PDB file of C-alpha atoms and ligand atoms in Angstrom:
ATOM      1  CA  UNK A   1     175.255  88.325 143.286  1.00  0.00           C
ATOM      2  CA  UNK A   2     174.902  91.898 142.403  1.00  0.00           C
ATOM      3  CA  UNK A   3     173.088  94.300 139.675  1.00  0.00           C
ATOM      4  CA  UNK A   4     175.474  93.184 136.912  1.00  0.00           C
ATOM      5  CA  UNK A   5     174.389  89.550 137.335  1.00  0.00           C
ATOM      6  CA  UNK A   6     170.795  90.848 136.817  1.00  0.00           C
ATOM      7  CA  UNK A   7     171.892  92.413 133.516  1.00  0.00           C
ATOM      8  CA  UNK A   8     173.863  89.130 132.647  1.00  0.00           C
ATOM      9  CA  UNK A   9     170.772  87.052 133.443  1.00  0.00           C
ATOM     10  CA  UNK A  10     168.757  88.996 130.665  1.00  0.00           C
ATOM     11  CA  UNK A  11     171.519  88.766 128.325  1.00  0.00           C
ATOM     12  CA  UNK A  12     172.091  85.181 128.815  1.00  0.00           C
ATOM     13  CA  UNK A  13     168.023  84.659 128.587  1.00  0.00           C
ATOM     14  CA  UNK A  14     168.262  82.949 131.937  1.00  0.00           C
ATOM     15  CA  UNK A  15     164.486  82.963 132.232  1.00  0.00           C
ATOM     16  CA  UNK A  16     164.453  80.160 134.942  1.00  0.00           C
ATOM     17  CA  UNK A  17     166.438  82.283 137.573  1.00  0.00           C
ATOM     18  CA  UNK A  18     165.649  85.757 136.936  1.00  0.00           C
ATOM     19  CA  UNK A  19     162.701  86.038 139.266  1.00  0.00           C
ATOM     20  CA  UNK A  20     164.551  84.683 141.922  1.00  0.00           C
ATOM     21  CA  UNK A  21     167.725  86.875 141.462  1.00  0.00           C
ATOM     22  CA  UNK A  22     165.380  90.032 141.358  1.00  0.00           C
ATOM     23  CA  UNK A  23     163.825  88.954 144.438  1.00  0.00           C
ATOM     24  CA  UNK A  24     167.104  88.410 146.398  1.00  0.00           C
ATOM     25  CA  UNK A  25     168.188  92.002 145.206  1.00  0.00           C
ATOM     26  CA  UNK A  26     165.018  93.405 146.457  1.00  0.00           C
ATOM     27  CA  UNK A  27     165.449  91.580 149.767  1.00  0.00           C
ATOM     28  CA  UNK A  28     169.198  92.675 150.015  1.00  0.00           C
ATOM     29  CA  UNK A  29     167.686  96.297 149.785  1.00  0.00           C
ATOM     30  CA  UNK A  30     168.772  97.246 146.377  1.00  0.00           C
ATOM     31  CA  UNK A  31     166.782 100.324 144.846  1.00  0.00           C
ATOM     32  CA  UNK A  32     164.043  98.996 142.376  1.00  0.00           C
ATOM     33  CA  UNK A  33     164.892 101.755 139.953  1.00  0.00           C
ATOM     34  CA  UNK A  34     168.329 100.466 139.834  1.00  0.00           C
ATOM     35  CA  UNK A  35     167.148  97.034 139.265  1.00  0.00           C
ATOM     36  CA  UNK A  36     164.983  98.471 136.329  1.00  0.00           C
ATOM     37  CA  UNK A  37     167.979 100.084 134.827  1.00  0.00           C
ATOM     38  CA  UNK A  38     170.073  96.701 135.353  1.00  0.00           C
ATOM     39  CA  UNK A  39     167.252  94.764 133.497  1.00  0.00           C
ATOM     40  CA  UNK A  40     167.020  97.478 130.607  1.00  0.00           C
ATOM     41  CA  UNK A  41     170.810  97.547 129.976  1.00  0.00           C
ATOM     42  CA  UNK A  42     170.481  93.798 129.545  1.00  0.00           C
ATOM     43  CA  UNK A  43     167.700  94.350 126.769  1.00  0.00           C
ATOM     44  CA  UNK A  44     170.001  96.864 125.110  1.00  0.00           C
ATOM     45  CA  UNK A  45     172.664  94.384 124.873  1.00  0.00           C
ATOM     46  CA  UNK A  46     170.389  91.771 123.572  1.00  0.00           C
ATOM     47  CA  UNK A  47     169.654  94.469 120.826  1.00  0.00           C
ATOM     48  CA  UNK A  48     173.146  94.866 120.067  1.00  0.00           C
ATOM     49  CA  UNK A  49     173.753  91.190 119.627  1.00  0.00           C
ATOM     50  CA  UNK A  50     170.686  90.797 117.435  1.00  0.00           C
ATOM     51  CA  UNK A  51     172.095  93.756 115.252  1.00  0.00           C
ATOM     52  CA  UNK A  52     175.423  92.104 115.137  1.00  0.00           C
ATOM     53  CA  UNK A  53     173.854  88.804 113.959  1.00  0.00           C
ATOM     54  CA  UNK A  54     174.892  86.970 117.304  1.00  0.00           C
ATOM     55  CA  UNK A  55     171.240  86.657 118.237  1.00  0.00           C
ATOM     56  CA  UNK A  56     168.258  85.986 116.334  1.00  0.00           C
ATOM     57  CA  UNK A  57     164.493  86.347 116.581  1.00  0.00           C
ATOM     58  CA  UNK A  58     164.217  83.504 118.999  1.00  0.00           C
ATOM     59  CA  UNK A  59     166.478  84.969 121.254  1.00  0.00           C
ATOM     60  CA  UNK A  60     164.667  88.208 121.004  1.00  0.00           C
ATOM     61  CA  UNK A  61     161.434  86.654 121.779  1.00  0.00           C
ATOM     62  CA  UNK A  62     163.055  84.740 124.853  1.00  0.00           C
ATOM     63  CA  UNK A  63     164.490  87.966 126.083  1.00  0.00           C
ATOM     64  CA  UNK A  64     161.292  89.649 125.912  1.00  0.00           C
ATOM     65  CA  UNK A  65     159.678  86.973 128.079  1.00  0.00           C
ATOM     66  CA  UNK A  66     162.719  86.878 130.633  1.00  0.00           C
ATOM     67  CA  UNK A  67     162.367  90.713 131.008  1.00  0.00           C
ATOM     68  CA  UNK A  68     158.672  90.269 131.542  1.00  0.00           C
ATOM     69  CA  UNK A  69     159.149  87.548 134.144  1.00  0.00           C
ATOM     70  CA  UNK A  70     161.497  89.847 135.868  1.00  0.00           C
ATOM     71  CA  UNK A  71     159.347  92.788 135.772  1.00  0.00           C
ATOM     72  CA  UNK A  72     156.341  90.956 137.458  1.00  0.00           C
ATOM     73  CA  UNK A  73     158.559  90.606 140.423  1.00  0.00           C
ATOM     74  CA  UNK A  74     159.975  94.077 140.555  1.00  0.00           C
ATOM     75  CA  UNK A  75     156.530  95.903 139.555  1.00  0.00           C
ATOM     76  CA  UNK A  76     154.714  96.062 143.096  1.00  0.00           C
ATOM     77  CA  UNK A  77     158.242  97.642 144.367  1.00  0.00           C
ATOM     78  CA  UNK A  78     158.227 100.545 141.964  1.00  0.00           C
ATOM     79  CA  UNK A  79     155.628 102.603 143.872  1.00  0.00           C
ATOM     80  CA  UNK A  80     156.074 106.349 143.984  1.00  0.00           C
ATOM     81  CA  UNK A  81     154.050 108.751 145.759  1.00  0.00           C
ATOM     82  CA  UNK A  82     150.178 108.864 145.003  1.00  0.00           C
ATOM     83  CA  UNK A  83     149.564 111.998 143.094  1.00  0.00           C
ATOM     84  CA  UNK A  84     145.612 111.386 143.573  1.00  0.00           C
ATOM     85  CA  UNK A  85     145.285 112.756 139.910  1.00  0.00           C
ATOM     86  CA  UNK A  86     142.873 110.533 138.303  1.00  0.00           C
ATOM     87  CA  UNK A  87     143.089 112.198 134.583  1.00  0.00           C
ATOM     88  CA  UNK A  88     143.104 109.293 132.302  1.00  0.00           C
ATOM     89  CA  UNK A  89     146.246 108.769 130.130  1.00  0.00           C
ATOM     90  CA  UNK A  90     145.926 107.201 126.753  1.00  0.00           C
ATOM     91  CA  UNK A  91     149.130 104.706 126.023  1.00  0.00           C
ATOM     92  CA  UNK A  92     149.633 102.742 123.015  1.00  0.00           C
ATOM     93  CA  UNK A  93     152.383 101.503 120.732  1.00  0.00           C
ATOM     94  CA  UNK A  94     152.001 102.909 117.425  1.00  0.00           C
ATOM     95  CA  UNK A  95     150.655 100.934 114.324  1.00  0.00           C
ATOM     96  CA  UNK A  96     152.819  98.311 112.856  1.00  0.00           C
ATOM     97  CA  UNK A  97     154.770  98.012 115.902  1.00  0.00           C
ATOM     98  CA  UNK A  98     154.135  94.981 118.380  1.00  0.00           C
ATOM     99  CA  UNK A  99     156.873  95.873 121.086  1.00  0.00           C
ATOM    100  CA  UNK A 100     155.098  96.516 124.423  1.00  0.00           C
ATOM    101  CA  UNK A 101     157.357  95.984 127.083  1.00  0.00           C
ATOM    102  CA  UNK A 102     158.591  99.452 127.416  1.00  0.00           C
ATOM    103  CA  UNK A 103     155.095 100.715 127.182  1.00  0.00           C
ATOM    104  CA  UNK A 104     153.812  98.210 129.721  1.00  0.00           C
ATOM    105  CA  UNK A 105     156.465  99.426 132.089  1.00  0.00           C
ATOM    106  CA  UNK A 106     155.596 103.001 131.812  1.00  0.00           C
ATOM    107  CA  UNK A 107     151.973 101.999 132.461  1.00  0.00           C
ATOM    108  CA  UNK A 108     152.942 100.373 135.716  1.00  0.00           C
ATOM    109  CA  UNK A 109     154.703 103.586 136.594  1.00  0.00           C
ATOM    110  CA  UNK A 110     151.966 105.743 135.830  1.00  0.00           C
ATOM    111  CA  UNK A 111     149.471 103.410 137.786  1.00  0.00           C
ATOM    112  CA  UNK A 112     151.704 103.361 140.700  1.00  0.00           C
ATOM    113  CA  UNK A 113     152.009 107.110 140.723  1.00  0.00           C
ATOM    114  CA  UNK A 114     148.259 107.123 141.034  1.00  0.00           C
ATOM    115  CA  UNK A 115     147.243 107.846 137.416  1.00  0.00           C
ATOM    116  CA  UNK A 116     144.493 106.342 135.542  1.00  0.00           C
ATOM    117  CA  UNK A 117     145.819 104.695 132.269  1.00  0.00           C
ATOM    118  CA  UNK A 118     143.628 103.514 129.105  1.00  0.00           C
ATOM    119  CA  UNK A 119     145.933 100.846 127.493  1.00  0.00           C
ATOM    120  CA  UNK A 120     145.131 100.854 123.768  1.00  0.00           C
ATOM    121  CA  UNK A 121     147.765  98.016 123.114  1.00  0.00           C
ATOM    122  CA  UNK A 122     150.095  97.343 120.392  1.00  0.00           C
ATOM    123  CA  UNK A 123     149.880  97.927 116.546  1.00  0.00           C
ATOM    124  CA  UNK A 124     147.352 100.681 117.402  1.00  0.00           C
ATOM    125  CA  UNK A 125     145.946 102.636 114.552  1.00  0.00           C
ATOM    126  CA  UNK A 126     145.652 106.522 114.589  1.00  0.00           C
ATOM    127  CA  UNK A 127     141.878 106.442 114.527  1.00  0.00           C
ATOM    128  CA  UNK A 128     141.631 104.264 117.497  1.00  0.00           C
ATOM    129  CA  UNK A 129     143.753 107.000 119.334  1.00  0.00           C
ATOM    130  CA  UNK A 130     141.329 109.726 118.182  1.00  0.00           C
ATOM    131  CA  UNK A 131     138.280 107.926 119.323  1.00  0.00           C
ATOM    132  CA  UNK A 132     139.814 107.320 122.833  1.00  0.00           C
ATOM    133  CA  UNK A 133     140.615 110.940 122.904  1.00  0.00           C
ATOM    134  CA  UNK A 134     137.331 112.042 122.009  1.00  0.00           C
ATOM    135  CA  UNK A 135     135.575 109.764 124.496  1.00  0.00           C
ATOM    136  CA  UNK A 136     137.712 110.580 127.565  1.00  0.00           C
ATOM    137  CA  UNK A 137     138.828 113.973 129.099  1.00  0.00           C
ATOM    138  CA  UNK A 138     142.527 112.892 128.467  1.00  0.00           C
ATOM    139  CA  UNK A 139     145.224 115.650 128.277  1.00  0.00           C
ATOM    140  CA  UNK A 140     147.960 113.087 127.626  1.00  0.00           C
ATOM    141  CA  UNK A 141     148.736 110.789 124.850  1.00  0.00           C
ATOM    142  CA  UNK A 142     151.669 108.548 125.555  1.00  0.00           C
ATOM    143  CA  UNK A 143     153.132 106.601 122.320  1.00  0.00           C
ATOM    144  CA  UNK A 144     155.691 104.036 122.297  1.00  0.00           C
ATOM    145  CA  UNK A 145     157.780 103.466 119.051  1.00  0.00           C
ATOM    146  CA  UNK A 146     160.475 101.029 118.778  1.00  0.00           C
ATOM    147  CA  UNK A 147     160.923 100.523 114.902  1.00  0.00           C
ATOM    148  CA  UNK A 148     162.456 103.210 112.587  1.00  0.00           C
ATOM    149  CA  UNK A 149     160.013 101.807 109.919  1.00  0.00           C
ATOM    150  CA  UNK A 150     157.092 102.825 111.951  1.00  0.00           C
ATOM    151  CA  UNK A 151     157.730 105.766 113.941  1.00  0.00           C
ATOM    152  CA  UNK A 152     156.482 108.082 111.383  1.00  0.00           C
ATOM    153  CA  UNK A 153     153.066 106.875 112.698  1.00  0.00           C
ATOM    154  CA  UNK A 154     153.569 109.412 115.423  1.00  0.00           C
ATOM    155  CA  UNK A 155     153.172 112.104 113.003  1.00  0.00           C
ATOM    156  CA  UNK A 156     150.011 110.318 111.547  1.00  0.00           C
ATOM    157  CA  UNK A 157     148.406 110.651 115.001  1.00  0.00           C
ATOM    158  CA  UNK A 158     149.455 114.109 115.389  1.00  0.00           C
ATOM    159  CA  UNK A 159     147.923 114.763 112.031  1.00  0.00           C
ATOM    160  CA  UNK A 160     144.559 112.598 112.811  1.00  0.00           C
ATOM    161  CA  UNK A 161     144.215 114.641 116.145  1.00  0.00           C
ATOM    162  CA  UNK A 162     144.557 117.968 114.201  1.00  0.00           C
ATOM    163  CA  UNK A 163     141.954 116.881 111.547  1.00  0.00           C
ATOM    164  CA  UNK A 164     139.591 115.807 114.338  1.00  0.00           C
ATOM    165  CA  UNK A 165     140.061 119.269 115.944  1.00  0.00           C
ATOM    166  CA  UNK A 166     141.467 117.538 119.116  1.00  0.00           C
ATOM    167  CA  UNK A 167     145.074 118.348 118.991  1.00  0.00           C
ATOM    168  CA  UNK A 168     144.879 121.422 121.151  1.00  0.00           C
ATOM    169  CA  UNK A 169     143.275 119.283 123.867  1.00  0.00           C
ATOM    170  CA  UNK A 170     146.126 117.024 124.371  1.00  0.00           C
ATOM    171  CA  UNK A 171     149.886 116.653 124.727  1.00  0.00           C
ATOM    172  CA  UNK A 172     151.616 113.981 122.960  1.00  0.00           C
ATOM    173  CA  UNK A 173     154.657 112.361 124.682  1.00  0.00           C
ATOM    174  CA  UNK A 174     156.594 109.643 122.776  1.00  0.00           C
ATOM    175  CA  UNK A 175     159.411 107.153 123.863  1.00  0.00           C
ATOM    176  CA  UNK A 176     161.373 104.308 122.316  1.00  0.00           C
ATOM    177  CA  UNK A 177     164.815 103.048 121.333  1.00  0.00           C
ATOM    178  CA  UNK A 178     164.960 105.055 117.919  1.00  0.00           C
ATOM    179  CA  UNK A 179     163.589 108.334 119.140  1.00  0.00           C
ATOM    180  CA  UNK A 180     165.129 111.306 120.593  1.00  0.00           C
ATOM    181  CA  UNK A 181     163.822 114.763 121.691  1.00  0.00           C
ATOM    182  CA  UNK A 182     164.680 116.303 118.182  1.00  0.00           C
ATOM    183  CA  UNK A 183     163.050 113.495 116.514  1.00  0.00           C
ATOM    184  CA  UNK A 184     159.924 113.552 118.714  1.00  0.00           C
ATOM    185  CA  UNK A 185     159.385 117.125 117.800  1.00  0.00           C
ATOM    186  CA  UNK A 186     159.863 116.651 114.182  1.00  0.00           C
ATOM    187  CA  UNK A 187     157.447 113.939 114.216  1.00  0.00           C
ATOM    188  CA  UNK A 188     154.916 116.486 115.973  1.00  0.00           C
ATOM    189  CA  UNK A 189     155.054 115.328 119.497  1.00  0.00           C
ATOM    190  CA  UNK A 190     155.267 117.556 122.297  1.00  0.00           C
ATOM    191  CA  UNK A 191     157.819 115.661 124.493  1.00  0.00           C
ATOM    192  CA  UNK A 192     159.945 112.826 124.886  1.00  0.00           C
ATOM    193  CA  UNK A 193     161.077 110.546 127.668  1.00  0.00           C
ATOM    194  CA  UNK A 194     164.142 108.282 127.505  1.00  0.00           C
ATOM    195  CA  UNK A 195     162.839 105.961 130.286  1.00  0.00           C
ATOM    196  CA  UNK A 196     159.744 105.245 131.970  1.00  0.00           C
ATOM    197  CA  UNK A 197     160.934 106.944 135.286  1.00  0.00           C
ATOM    198  CA  UNK A 198     161.557 110.256 133.479  1.00  0.00           C
ATOM    199  CA  UNK A 199     158.222 109.708 131.441  1.00  0.00           C
ATOM    200  CA  UNK A 200     156.229 109.783 134.682  1.00  0.00           C
ATOM    201  CA  UNK A 201     157.956 113.100 135.728  1.00  0.00           C
ATOM    202  CA  UNK A 202     157.478 114.456 132.275  1.00  0.00           C
ATOM    203  CA  UNK A 203     153.638 113.569 132.161  1.00  0.00           C
ATOM    204  CA  UNK A 204     153.276 115.240 135.505  1.00  0.00           C
ATOM    205  CA  UNK A 205     155.039 118.442 134.342  1.00  0.00           C
ATOM    206  CA  UNK A 206     153.065 118.451 131.023  1.00  0.00           C
ATOM    207  CA  UNK A 207     149.732 118.182 133.159  1.00  0.00           C
ATOM    208  CA  UNK A 208     150.733 121.099 135.196  1.00  0.00           C
ATOM    209  CA  UNK A 209     151.803 123.287 132.209  1.00  0.00           C
TER     210      UNK A 209
HETATM  211  C1  B12 B 301     162.572  92.388 122.763  1.00  0.00           C
HETATM  212  C2  B12 B 301     162.486  92.948 121.307  1.00  0.00           C
HETATM  213  C3  B12 B 301     161.621  92.089 120.573  1.00  0.00           C
HETATM  214  C4  B12 B 301     160.341  91.385 120.967  1.00  0.00           C
HETATM  215  C5  B12 B 301     159.188  92.276 121.482  1.00  0.00           C
HETATM  216  C6  B12 B 301     158.525  91.552 122.637  1.00  0.00           C
HETATM  217  C7  B12 B 301     157.578  92.445 123.227  1.00  0.00           C
HETATM  218  N1  B12 B 301     156.501  91.942 123.797  1.00  0.00           N
HETATM  219  O1  B12 B 301     157.680  93.727 123.325  1.00  0.00           O
HETATM  220  C8  B12 B 301     160.057  90.715 119.571  1.00  0.00           C
HETATM  221  C9  B12 B 301     160.651  89.185 119.419  1.00  0.00           C
HETATM  222  C10 B12 B 301     158.497  90.359 119.465  1.00  0.00           C
HETATM  223  C11 B12 B 301     160.518  91.751 118.712  1.00  0.00           C
HETATM  224  C12 B12 B 301     160.246  91.667 117.375  1.00  0.00           C
HETATM  225  C13 B12 B 301     160.775  92.647 116.364  1.00  0.00           C
HETATM  226  N2  B12 B 301     161.886  93.320 116.647  1.00  0.00           N
HETATM  227 CO1  B12 B 301     162.347  93.843 118.370  1.00  0.00          CO
HETATM  228  N3  B12 B 301     163.590  94.258 119.696  1.00  0.00           N
HETATM  229  C14 B12 B 301     163.440  93.833 121.237  1.00  0.00           C
HETATM  230  C15 B12 B 301     164.479  94.420 121.965  1.00  0.00           C
HETATM  231  C16 B12 B 301     165.685  93.526 122.098  1.00  0.00           C
HETATM  232  C17 B12 B 301     164.239  94.939 123.211  1.00  0.00           C
HETATM  233  C18 B12 B 301     162.997  96.085 123.397  1.00  0.00           C
HETATM  234  C19 B12 B 301     162.570  96.137 124.751  1.00  0.00           C
HETATM  235  O2  B12 B 301     161.681  95.662 125.230  1.00  0.00           O
HETATM  236  N4  B12 B 301     163.395  96.753 125.578  1.00  0.00           N
HETATM  237  C20 B12 B 301     163.284  96.872 127.013  1.00  0.00           C
HETATM  238  C21 B12 B 301     162.249  97.970 127.323  1.00  0.00           C
HETATM  239  C22 B12 B 301     162.147  98.169 128.823  1.00  0.00           C
HETATM  240  O3  B12 B 301     162.730  98.991 126.797  1.00  0.00           O
HETATM  241  P1  B12 B 301     162.020 100.161 125.681  1.00  0.00           P
HETATM  242  O4  B12 B 301     161.093  99.301 124.997  1.00  0.00           O
HETATM  243  O5  B12 B 301     163.113 100.827 125.247  1.00  0.00           O
HETATM  244  O6  B12 B 301     161.381 101.002 126.841  1.00  0.00           O
HETATM  245  C23 B12 B 301     161.920 102.008 127.632  1.00  0.00           C
HETATM  246  C24 B12 B 301     162.227 103.355 127.074  1.00  0.00           C
HETATM  247  O7  B12 B 301     162.335 103.198 125.650  1.00  0.00           O
HETATM  248  C25 B12 B 301     160.852 104.014 127.535  1.00  0.00           C
HETATM  249  N5  B12 B 301     159.620 104.273 126.557  1.00  0.00           N
HETATM  250  C26 B12 B 301     159.218 103.227 125.756  1.00  0.00           C
HETATM  251  N6  B12 B 301     158.163 103.624 125.286  1.00  0.00           N
HETATM  252  C27 B12 B 301     157.687 104.772 125.878  1.00  0.00           C
HETATM  253  C28 B12 B 301     156.752 105.583 125.812  1.00  0.00           C
HETATM  254  C29 B12 B 301     156.863 106.753 126.405  1.00  0.00           C
HETATM  255  C30 B12 B 301     155.428 107.810 126.144  1.00  0.00           C
HETATM  256  C31 B12 B 301     157.908 107.207 127.274  1.00  0.00           C
HETATM  257  C32 B12 B 301     157.747 108.556 127.804  1.00  0.00           C
HETATM  258  C33 B12 B 301     158.898 106.343 127.327  1.00  0.00           C
HETATM  259  C34 B12 B 301     158.804 105.008 126.652  1.00  0.00           C
HETATM  260  O8  B12 B 301     160.536 103.603 128.727  1.00  0.00           O
HETATM  261  C35 B12 B 301     160.790 102.241 128.505  1.00  0.00           C
HETATM  262  C36 B12 B 301     161.132 101.705 130.009  1.00  0.00           C
HETATM  263  O9  B12 B 301     162.064 102.489 130.616  1.00  0.00           O
HETATM  264  C37 B12 B 301     164.936  95.545 121.000  1.00  0.00           C
HETATM  265  C38 B12 B 301     166.251  96.304 121.225  1.00  0.00           C
HETATM  266  C39 B12 B 301     166.324  97.811 121.954  1.00  0.00           C
HETATM  267  N7  B12 B 301     167.687  98.222 122.068  1.00  0.00           N
HETATM  268  O10 B12 B 301     165.272  98.076 122.234  1.00  0.00           O
HETATM  269  C40 B12 B 301     164.593  94.980 119.574  1.00  0.00           C
HETATM  270  C41 B12 B 301     164.437  96.027 118.562  1.00  0.00           C
HETATM  271  C42 B12 B 301     163.639  97.200 118.883  1.00  0.00           C
HETATM  272  N8  B12 B 301     163.552  95.154 117.622  1.00  0.00           N
HETATM  273  C43 B12 B 301     164.021  95.384 116.201  1.00  0.00           C
HETATM  274  C44 B12 B 301     163.567  94.501 115.181  1.00  0.00           C
HETATM  275  C45 B12 B 301     164.142  94.892 113.818  1.00  0.00           C
HETATM  276  C46 B12 B 301     162.312  93.832 115.340  1.00  0.00           C
HETATM  277  C47 B12 B 301     161.776  92.937 114.122  1.00  0.00           C
HETATM  278  C48 B12 B 301     161.373  93.745 113.008  1.00  0.00           C
HETATM  279  C49 B12 B 301     162.622  91.712 113.835  1.00  0.00           C
HETATM  280  C50 B12 B 301     161.975  90.813 112.876  1.00  0.00           C
HETATM  281  N9  B12 B 301     162.848  90.519 111.874  1.00  0.00           N
HETATM  282  O11 B12 B 301     160.967  90.369 112.788  1.00  0.00           O
HETATM  283  C51 B12 B 301     160.370  92.717 114.846  1.00  0.00           C
HETATM  284  C52 B12 B 301     159.307  93.771 114.672  1.00  0.00           C
HETATM  285  C53 B12 B 301     157.876  93.181 115.108  1.00  0.00           C
HETATM  286  C54 B12 B 301     156.793  94.242 115.143  1.00  0.00           C
HETATM  287  N10 B12 B 301     156.167  94.436 114.208  1.00  0.00           N
HETATM  288  O12 B12 B 301     156.934  95.054 115.973  1.00  0.00           O
HETATM  289  C55 B12 B 301     164.989  96.579 116.089  1.00  0.00           C
HETATM  290  C56 B12 B 301     164.647  97.597 115.662  1.00  0.00           C
HETATM  291  C57 B12 B 301     165.606  98.376 114.457  1.00  0.00           C
HETATM  292  C58 B12 B 301     165.085  99.611 114.213  1.00  0.00           C
HETATM  293  N11 B12 B 301     165.453 100.723 114.612  1.00  0.00           N
HETATM  294  O13 B12 B 301     164.078  99.679 113.661  1.00  0.00           O
HETATM  295  C59 B12 B 301     165.540  96.544 117.725  1.00  0.00           C
HETATM  296  C60 B12 B 301     166.215  97.943 117.993  1.00  0.00           C
HETATM  297  C61 B12 B 301     166.853  95.500 117.598  1.00  0.00           C
HETATM  298  C62 B12 B 301     168.070  95.815 116.985  1.00  0.00           C
HETATM  299  N12 B12 B 301     168.924  96.586 117.547  1.00  0.00           N
HETATM  300  O14 B12 B 301     168.154  95.500 115.589  1.00  0.00           O
HETATM  301  N13 B12 B 301     161.588  92.530 119.244  1.00  0.00           N
END
């Protein structure tokens, strides 16, 4: 049993055995971040199969549940050093988008790193984000966007914050499959993180800048 098996278990939607397999890897001393990478690679392959019409919506749903089951076992092991910084970070998946696995992983990693996070959930309208920024002393808005169709919502959030006179108070960092640094900047974000580990590093850097 190695990390490739973990990737395959996600691809094969093996929800009954994935938790045990992750636990075995942890017991064997595997790096939790490498386990997370193996799981994420599996989800990428699921996405590829869906695109190729080899998997359908039912498989996507089961893949999501399999990933969540695996992550529950992994979560307590992803602890990094405590920053002691209690600046709340606002996190949400943009309006029209219900994907939350990536956002929840980012939140878990931020919480393990000692940050406070206000989770506004999925399908989150810009107004709700503006209200949350107004009501907290947040300096960071972290947005997840997985769909090409709705990633423009990042720009809606940027504009709504500008109109509310709050844009200069916060940095917007975004992530999700269709995005890149270039797209993120085009959509009015300040930064982009390709994964949750990098996201935490970047959020730290944004808070220090
Ligand atoms: C699981 C899944 C679902 C599940 C979601 C379950 C859930 N609770 O989240 C369900 C079945 C609900 C679903 C539904 C749909 N999905 Co879907 N889904 C996926 C899949 C296979 C995996 C996503 C995932 O969880 N990945 C694992 C996590 C860990 O990765 P991640 O989300 O990318 O997050 C990581 C990084 O991106 C980053 N990150 C994420 N957010 C943020 C934020 C910040 C600030 C930072 C710094 C970093 C960061 O860190 C995370 C951890 O490292 C992807 C394929 C893919 N390649 O992404 C398709 C995919 C995203 N889905 C797709 C589609 C089309 C749909 C549907 C429209 C299908 C349909 N016909 O109904 C619906 C849309 C529903 C909606 N309105 O949202 C397409 C999108 C295509 C596009 N470019 O627009 C994809 C790419 C599949 C494909 N290849 O076609 N889906």
